Coordinates of N, CA and C in Angstrom, one line a residue:
X186 N 4.0 -0.2 56.3 CA 3.1 0.9 55.6 C 3.8 1.4 54.4
X187 N 5.2 1.6 54.4 CA 5.9 2.0 53.2 C 5.8 1.0 52.1
X188 N 5.9 -0.3 52.5 CA 5.8 -1.3 51.5 C 4.4 -1.3 50.8
X189 N 3.4 -1.1 51.6 CA 2.0 -1.0 51.0 C 1.9 0.2 50.1
X190 N 2.5 1.3 50.5 CA 2.4 2.5 49.6 C 3.2 2.3 48.4
X191 N 4.4 1.7 48.5 CA 5.2 1.4 47.3 C 4.5 0.5 46.3
X192 N 3.9 -0.5 46.8 CA 3.1 -1.4 46.0 C 1.9 -0.7 45.3
X193 N 1.2 0.1 46.1 CA 0.1 0.8 45.6 C 0.5 1.8 44.5
X194 N 1.6 2.6 44.7 CA 2.1 3.5 43.7 C 2.5 2.8 42.4
X195 N 3.2 1.6 42.6 CA 3.6 0.8 41.5 C 2.4 0.4 40.7
X196 N 1.4 -0.1 41.4 CA 0.1 -0.6 40.7 C -0.6 0.5 40.0
X197 N -0.6 1.7 40.5 CA -1.2 2.9 39.9 C -0.4 3.3 38.7
X198 N 0.9 3.3 38.8 CA 1.8 3.9 37.7 C 1.9 2.9 36.6
X199 N 1.8 1.6 36.8 CA 2.1 0.6 35.8 C 1.3 0.8 34.5
X200 N 0.0 1.0 34.6 CA -0.7 1.2 33.3 C -0.2 2.4 32.5
X201 N 0.2 3.4 33.2 CA 0.7 4.6 32.5 C 2.0 4.3 31.8
X202 N 2.9 3.6 32.5 CA 4.2 3.2 32.0 C 4.1 2.2 30.9
X203 N 3.1 1.3 30.9 CA 2.9 0.3 29.9 C 2.2 0.8 28.7
X204 N 1.7 2.0 28.7 CA 1.0 2.5 27.5 C 2.0 2.7 26.4
X205 N 1.7 2.1 25.2 CA 2.6 2.3 24.1 C 2.2 3.6 23.4
X206 N 3.2 4.2 22.8 CA 3.0 5.4 22.0 C 2.0 5.1 20.9
X207 N 1.1 6.0 20.6 CA 0.1 5.8 19.6 C 0.6 6.4 18.3
X208 N 0.3 5.7 17.1 CA 0.7 6.3 15.8 C -0.1 7.6 15.7
X209 N 0.6 8.5 15.0 CA 0.0 9.9 14.8 C -1.1 9.7 13.7
X210 N -2.4 10.1 14.1 CA -3.5 9.9 13.1 C -3.4 10.8 11.9
X211 N -2.8 12.0 12.1 CA -2.6 12.9 10.9 C -1.6 12.3 9.9
X212 N -0.5 11.7 10.5 CA 0.5 11.1 9.6 C -0.1 9.9 8.9
X213 N -1.0 9.1 9.5 CA -1.6 8.0 8.9 C -2.6 8.5 7.8
X214 N -3.3 9.5 8.0 CA -4.2 10.1 7.0 C -3.4 10.5 5.8
X215 N -2.3 11.3 6.0 CA -1.4 11.7 4.9 C -0.9 10.6 4.1
X216 N -0.4 9.5 4.8 CA 0.1 8.3 4.1 C -1.0 7.6 3.3
X217 N -2.1 7.5 3.9 CA -3.2 6.8 3.2 C -3.6 7.6 1.9
X218 N -3.7 8.9 2.0 CA -4.0 9.7 0.8 C -2.9 9.5 -0.2
X219 N -1.6 9.5 0.2 CA -0.5 9.3 -0.7 C -0.6 8.0 -1.4
X220 N -0.9 6.9 -0.7 CA -0.9 5.6 -1.3 C -2.1 5.4 -2.2
X221 N -3.2 6.0 -1.8 CA -4.5 5.9 -2.6 C -4.2 6.4 -4.1
X222 N -3.5 7.5 -4.2 CA -3.2 8.1 -5.5 C -2.4 7.1 -6.3
X223 N -1.5 6.4 -5.7 CA -0.6 5.5 -6.4 C -1.2 4.1 -6.8
X224 N -2.4 3.8 -6.2 CA -3.1 2.6 -6.5 C -3.4 2.5 -8.0
X225 N -3.7 3.6 -8.6 CA -4.1 3.6 -10.0 C -3.0 3.5 -11.0
X226 N -1.7 3.5 -10.5 CA -0.5 3.7 -11.4 C -0.6 4.9 -12.2
X227 N -1.3 5.9 -11.7 CA -1.4 7.3 -12.3 C -2.2 7.3 -13.6
X228 N -2.9 6.2 -13.9 CA -3.7 6.2 -15.2 C -4.9 7.1 -15.0
X229 N -5.0 8.0 -16.0 CA -6.1 9.0 -16.0 C -6.0 10.1 -15.0
X230 N -4.9 10.3 -14.4 CA -4.7 11.3 -13.4 C -4.0 12.5 -14.0
X231 N -4.3 13.7 -13.4 CA -3.7 14.9 -13.8 C -2.3 15.0 -13.0
X232 N -1.2 14.7 -13.7 CA 0.1 14.6 -13.0 C 0.5 15.8 -12.3
X233 N 0.1 17.0 -12.9 CA 0.5 18.3 -12.2 C -0.3 18.3 -10.9
X234 N -1.5 17.9 -10.8 CA -2.3 17.9 -9.6 C -1.7 16.9 -8.6
X235 N -1.2 15.8 -9.0 CA -0.6 14.8 -8.2 C 0.7 15.4 -7.5
X236 N 1.5 16.0 -8.4 CA 2.8 16.6 -7.9 C 2.5 17.7 -6.9
X237 N 1.5 18.5 -7.1 CA 1.1 19.5 -6.2 C 0.6 18.9 -4.8
X238 N -0.2 17.9 -4.9 CA -0.7 17.2 -3.7 C 0.5 16.5 -2.9
X239 N 1.5 16.0 -3.7 CA 2.6 15.4 -3.1 C 3.4 16.4 -2.3
X240 N 3.6 17.6 -2.9 CA 4.3 18.7 -2.2 C 3.6 19.1 -0.9
X241 N 2.3 19.2 -1.0 CA 1.5 19.5 0.2 C 1.6 18.5 1.3
X242 N 1.6 17.2 0.9 CA 1.8 16.1 1.9 C 3.2 16.2 2.5
X243 N 4.2 16.5 1.7 CA 5.6 16.7 2.3 C 5.6 17.8 3.2
X244 N 5.0 18.9 2.9 CA 4.9 20.1 3.8 C 4.3 19.7 5.1
X245 N 3.1 19.1 5.0 CA 2.4 18.7 6.3 C 3.2 17.7 7.1
X246 N 3.9 16.7 6.4 CA 4.7 15.7 7.1 C 5.9 16.4 7.8
X247 N 6.5 17.4 7.1 CA 7.6 18.1 7.6 C 7.2 18.8 8.9
X248 N 6.0 19.4 8.9 CA 5.5 20.1 10.1 C 5.4 19.2 11.2
X249 N 4.8 18.0 11.0 CA 4.7 17.0 12.0 C 6.1 16.6 12.6
X250 N 7.0 16.3 11.7 CA 8.3 15.9 12.1 C 9.0 17.0 12.9
X251 N 9.0 18.3 12.4 CA 9.6 19.4 13.1 C 9.0 19.7 14.4
X252 N 7.7 19.4 14.6 CA 7.1 19.6 15.9 C 7.2 18.5 16.9
X253 N 7.9 17.4 16.5 CA 8.0 16.3 17.3 C 6.8 15.4 17.5
X254 N 5.9 15.5 16.5 CA 4.7 14.7 16.6 C 4.8 13.3 15.9
X255 N 5.9 13.0 15.3 CA 6.1 11.7 14.8 C 6.9 10.9 15.9
X256 N 6.4 9.9 16.4 CA 7.1 9.2 17.5 C 7.2 7.7 17.4
X257 N 6.4 7.1 16.6 CA 6.5 5.6 16.5 C 7.2 5.2 15.2
X258 N 7.5 3.9 15.2 CA 8.2 3.4 14.0 C 7.2 3.5 12.8
X259 N 6.0 3.3 13.0 CA 5.0 3.5 11.9 C 4.9 4.9 11.4
X260 N 5.0 5.9 12.3 CA 5.0 7.3 11.9 C 6.2 7.6 11.0
X261 N 7.4 7.1 11.4 CA 8.6 7.4 10.6 C 8.5 6.6 9.3
X262 N 8.0 5.4 9.3 CA 7.8 4.6 8.1 C 6.9 5.3 7.1
X263 N 5.8 5.8 7.6 CA 4.8 6.5 6.7 C 5.5 7.8 6.1
X264 N 6.2 8.5 7.0 CA 6.8 9.7 6.6 C 7.9 9.4 5.5
X265 N 8.6 8.3 5.6 CA 9.6 7.9 4.6 C 9.0 7.8 3.2
X266 N 7.8 7.2 3.2 CA 7.1 7.1 1.9 C 6.7 8.4 1.3
X267 N 6.3 9.3 2.2 CA 5.9 10.7 1.7 C 7.1 11.4 1.0
X268 N 8.3 11.3 1.7 CA 9.5 12.0 1.2 C 10.1 11.2 0.0
X269 N 9.8 9.9 -0.1 CA 10.3 9.1 -1.2 C 9.6 9.6 -2.5
X270 N 8.5 10.2 -2.3 CA 7.7 10.8 -3.5 C 8.1 12.3 -3.6
X271 N 9.3 12.7 -3.2 CA 9.7 14.0 -3.4 C 10.2 14.4 -4.8
X272 N 10.8 15.5 -4.9 CA 11.3 16.0 -6.2 C 12.7 16.5 -6.2
X273 N 13.4 16.2 -5.1 CA 14.8 16.6 -5.1 C 15.6 15.7 -4.2
X274 N 17.0 15.7 -4.4 CA 17.8 14.8 -3.6 C 17.6 14.9 -2.1
X275 N 17.4 16.1 -1.6 CA 17.2 16.3 -0.1 C 16.0 15.5 0.4
X276 N 14.9 15.5 -0.4 CA 13.7 14.7 -0.1 C 14.0 13.3 0.1
X277 N 14.8 12.7 -0.9 CA 15.1 11.3 -0.8 C 16.1 10.9 0.3
X278 N 17.0 11.8 0.6 CA 17.9 11.6 1.7 C 17.2 11.7 3.0
X279 N 16.2 12.6 3.2 CA 15.4 12.6 4.4 C 14.5 11.4 4.5
X280 N 14.0 10.9 3.3 CA 13.2 9.7 3.3 C 14.0 8.5 3.8
X281 N 15.3 8.5 3.4 CA 16.2 7.4 3.8 C 16.4 7.5 5.3
X282 N 16.6 8.7 5.8 CA 16.9 8.8 7.3 C 15.6 8.4 8.1
X283 N 14.4 8.8 7.6 CA 13.2 8.4 8.2 C 13.0 6.9 8.2
X284 N 13.4 6.3 7.1 CA 13.2 4.8 7.1 C 14.2 4.1 8.1
X285 N 15.4 4.7 8.2 CA 16.3 4.1 9.2 C 15.7 4.3 10.6
X286 N 15.2 5.5 10.9 CA 14.5 5.8 12.2 C 13.4 4.8 12.4
X287 N 12.6 4.5 11.4 CA 11.5 3.6 11.6 C 12.0 2.2 11.9
X288 N 13.1 1.8 11.3 CA 13.7 0.5 11.6 C 14.2 0.5 13.1
X289 N 14.9 1.6 13.5 CA 15.4 1.7 14.8 C 14.3 1.7 15.9
X290 N 13.1 2.2 15.5 CA 12.0 2.2 16.4 C 11.2 0.9 16.3
X291 N 11.7 -0.1 15.6 CA 11.1 -1.4 15.7 C 10.2 -1.8 14.5
X292 N 10.2 -1.0 13.5 CA 9.4 -1.3 12.3 C 10.3 -2.1 11.3
X293 N 10.4 -3.4 11.4 CA 11.4 -4.2 10.7 C 11.1 -4.1 9.2
X294 N 9.9 -4.0 8.7 CA 9.6 -3.9 7.3 C 10.0 -2.6 6.7
X295 N 10.6 -1.7 7.5 CA 11.1 -0.4 6.9 C 12.4 -0.6 6.2
X296 N 13.0 -1.8 6.3 CA 14.3 -2.1 5.6 C 14.1 -1.8 4.1
X297 N 13.0 -2.3 3.5 CA 12.8 -2.1 2.1 C 12.8 -0.7 1.7
X298 N 12.0 0.2 2.4 CA 11.9 1.6 2.0 C 13.3 2.2 2.2
X299 N 14.1 1.8 3.2 CA 15.4 2.3 3.4 C 16.3 2.0 2.2
X300 N 16.2 0.8 1.6 CA 16.9 0.5 0.4 C 16.4 1.3 -0.8
X301 N 15.1 1.4 -0.9 CA 14.5 2.1 -2.1 C 14.9 3.6 -2.0
X302 N 14.9 4.2 -0.8 CA 15.2 5.6 -0.7 C 16.7 5.9 -1.0
X303 N 17.5 5.0 -0.6 CA 18.9 5.1 -0.9 C 19.1 5.1 -2.4
X304 N 18.5 4.1 -3.1 CA 18.6 4.0 -4.6 C 18.1 5.3 -5.2
X305 N 17.0 5.8 -4.8 CA 16.4 7.0 -5.4 C 17.3 8.2 -5.2
X306 N 17.9 8.3 -4.0 CA 18.8 9.4 -3.7 C 20.0 9.3 -4.6
X307 N 20.6 8.1 -4.7 CA 21.8 7.9 -5.6 C 21.4 8.3 -7.0
X308 N 20.3 7.9 -7.5 CA 19.9 8.3 -8.8 C 19.8 9.8 -9.0
X309 N 19.2 10.4 -8.0 CA 19.0 11.9 -8.0 C 20.3 12.6 -8.1
X310 N 21.4 12.0 -7.5 CA 22.7 12.7 -7.5 C 23.6 12.1 -8.6
X311 N 23.0 11.4 -9.6 CA 23.7 10.9 -10.7 C 24.7 9.8 -10.4
X312 N 24.3 9.0 -9.4 CA 25.2 7.8 -9.1 C 24.3 6.6 -9.3
X313 N 25.0 5.4 -9.6 CA 24.2 4.2 -9.8 C 23.6 3.7 -8.5
X314 N 22.4 3.2 -8.7 CA 21.7 2.5 -7.6 C 22.5 1.3 -7.2
X315 N 22.2 0.8 -5.9 CA 23.0 -0.4 -5.5 C 22.1 -1.5 -5.1
X316 N 20.8 -1.3 -4.8 CA 19.9 -2.4 -4.5 C 19.1 -2.9 -5.7
X317 N 18.8 -2.0 -6.6 CA 18.0 -2.4 -7.8 C 16.5 -2.2 -7.6
X318 N 16.1 -1.2 -6.8 CA 14.7 -1.0 -6.5 C 14.0 -0.1 -7.5
X319 N 14.8 0.6 -8.4 CA 14.2 1.6 -9.3 C 14.3 1.1 -10.7
X320 N 13.1 1.0 -11.3 CA 12.9 0.7 -12.7 C 12.4 1.9 -13.4
X321 N 12.8 2.1 -14.7 CA 12.4 3.2 -15.5 C 12.4 2.9 -16.9
X322 N 11.7 3.7 -17.7 CA 11.6 3.6 -19.1 C 11.2 5.0 -19.6
X323 N 11.7 5.3 -20.8 CA 11.3 6.6 -21.4 C 11.0 6.4 -22.9
X324 N 10.0 7.1 -23.3 CA 9.6 7.3 -24.7 C 9.7 6.0 -25.5
X325 N 9.0 4.9 -25.0 CA 9.0 3.7 -25.7 C 10.3 2.9 -25.6
X326 N 11.3 3.4 -24.9 CA 12.5 2.6 -24.7 C 12.3 1.4 -23.8
X327 N 13.4 0.6 -23.6 CA 13.3 -0.5 -22.8 C 13.2 -0.2 -21.3
X328 N 12.6 -1.1 -20.5 CA 12.6 -1.0 -19.1 C 14.0 -1.3 -18.6
X329 N 14.5 -0.4 -17.8 CA 15.9 -0.6 -17.3 C 16.0 -0.2 -15.8
X330 N 17.0 -0.7 -15.2 CA 17.4 -0.3 -13.8 C 18.7 0.5 -13.8
X331 N 19.2 0.8 -15.0 CA 20.5 1.5 -15.1 C 20.3 2.9 -14.8
X332 N 21.4 3.6 -14.3 CA 22.6 3.0 -13.9 C 22.5 2.2 -12.6
X333 N 23.1 1.0 -12.5 CA 23.0 0.1 -11.4 C 24.3 -0.6 -11.2
X334 N 24.9 -0.4 -10.1 CA 26.1 -1.1 -9.7 C 25.7 -2.4 -8.9
X335 N 25.7 -3.5 -9.6 CA 25.2 -4.7 -9.0 C 26.3 -5.4 -8.0
X336 N 27.5 -4.8 -8.0 CA 28.5 -5.4 -7.2 C 28.6 -4.9 -5.8
X337 N 28.0 -3.8 -5.5 CA 28.1 -3.2 -4.2 C 27.4 -4.0 -3.1
X338 N 26.2 -4.4 -3.4 CA 25.4 -5.1 -2.4 C 25.2 -6.6 -2.9
X339 N 25.3 -7.5 -2.0 CA 25.1 -8.9 -2.3 C 23.6 -9.3 -2.2
X340 N 23.3 -10.4 -2.8 CA 21.9 -10.9 -2.7 C 21.5 -11.2 -1.3
X341 N 22.5 -11.6 -0.5 CA 22.2 -11.8 0.9 C 21.8 -10.5 1.6
X342 N 22.5 -9.5 1.4 CA 22.1 -8.2 2.0 C 20.8 -7.7 1.4
X343 N 20.6 -7.9 0.1 CA 19.3 -7.5 -0.5 C 18.2 -8.2 0.2
X344 N 18.4 -9.5 0.5 CA 17.3 -10.3 1.2 C 17.1 -9.7 2.6
X345 N 18.1 -9.3 3.3 CA 17.9 -8.8 4.6 C 17.1 -7.5 4.5
X346 N 17.3 -6.7 3.5 CA 16.6 -5.5 3.3 C 15.2 -5.6 2.6
X347 N 14.8 -6.8 2.3 CA 13.5 -7.1 1.7 C 13.5 -6.8 0.2
X348 N 14.7 -6.8 -0.4 CA 14.8 -6.5 -1.8 C 15.0 -7.9 -2.5
X349 N 14.4 -8.1 -3.7 CA 14.6 -9.4 -4.4 C 16.0 -9.5 -4.9
X350 N 16.5 -10.8 -5.0 CA 17.8 -11.0 -5.6 C 17.9 -10.6 -7.1
X351 N 19.1 -10.5 -7.6 CA 19.3 -10.1 -9.0 C 18.5 -10.9 -10.0
X352 N 18.4 -12.2 -9.8 CA 17.7 -13.0 -10.8 C 16.2 -12.7 -10.8
X353 N 15.6 -12.4 -9.6 CA 14.2 -12.1 -9.6 C 14.0 -10.6 -10.1
X354 N 14.9 -9.8 -9.9 CA 14.8 -8.4 -10.4 C 14.8 -8.5 -11.9
X355 N 15.6 -9.3 -12.5 CA 15.6 -9.4 -14.0 C 14.3 -10.0 -14.5
X356 N 13.7 -10.9 -13.8 CA 12.4 -11.4 -14.2 C 11.3 -10.3 -14.1
X357 N 11.4 -9.5 -13.0 CA 10.5 -8.4 -12.9 C 10.7 -7.4 -14.0
X358 N 11.9 -7.1 -14.4 CA 12.2 -6.2 -15.5 C 11.6 -6.7 -16.7
X359 N 11.8 -8.0 -17.0 CA 11.2 -8.6 -18.2 C 9.7 -8.5 -18.2
X360 N 9.1 -8.8 -17.1 CA 7.6 -8.8 -17.0 C 7.1 -7.3 -17.2
X361 N 7.8 -6.4 -16.7 CA 7.4 -5.0 -16.9 C 7.6 -4.6 -18.4
X362 N 8.6 -5.1 -19.0 CA 8.8 -4.9 -20.4 C 7.7 -5.5 -21.3
X363 N 7.3 -6.7 -20.9 CA 6.2 -7.4 -21.6 C 4.9 -6.7 -21.4
X364 N 4.7 -6.2 -20.2 CA 3.4 -5.5 -19.8 C 3.3 -4.2 -20.6
X365 N 4.5 -3.5 -20.8 CA 4.5 -2.3 -21.5 C 4.3 -2.5 -23.0
X366 N 4.6 -3.7 -23.5 CA 4.5 -4.0 -24.9 C 3.0 -4.3 -25.3
X367 N 2.2 -4.4 -24.4 CA 0.7 -4.6 -24.7 C 0.1 -3.5 -25.3

């Protein structure tokens, strides 16, 4: 009889134990809104309004994080992108931590955002980037990745992190330069 009860309890409990955590729909909506704005490359957008909306998305994401409502790798991955679009070093450092959490939770493609958030954080604290994910240009000047310490991270590590090797980065920089010249 005990064996039958044990088997019955196991059979009843198994579907509950097997249920995977679901991605947070609020986080998914915040992420989708964030990415939609960026699809246009900001052409024709009111930048002040974009920055205000970015701040609101960070606030909403922070509330989800602080309340424990982010649980899956995807939740943390999406949150990393929200804080990557921050405006201060602490935002980028949190984005980096969220990307690492996403990777730890099984989101393998979070490696790239982990590298990008580290580069952005380093830039914000006036240190050279190490992966080469950040391109910039000002007032008609050339497209650059500087400051960039290309010796810290090897192309092999860049590949593991989903970041193109130095030669491909240079091709991308040149393509961006050509595109800007149009």
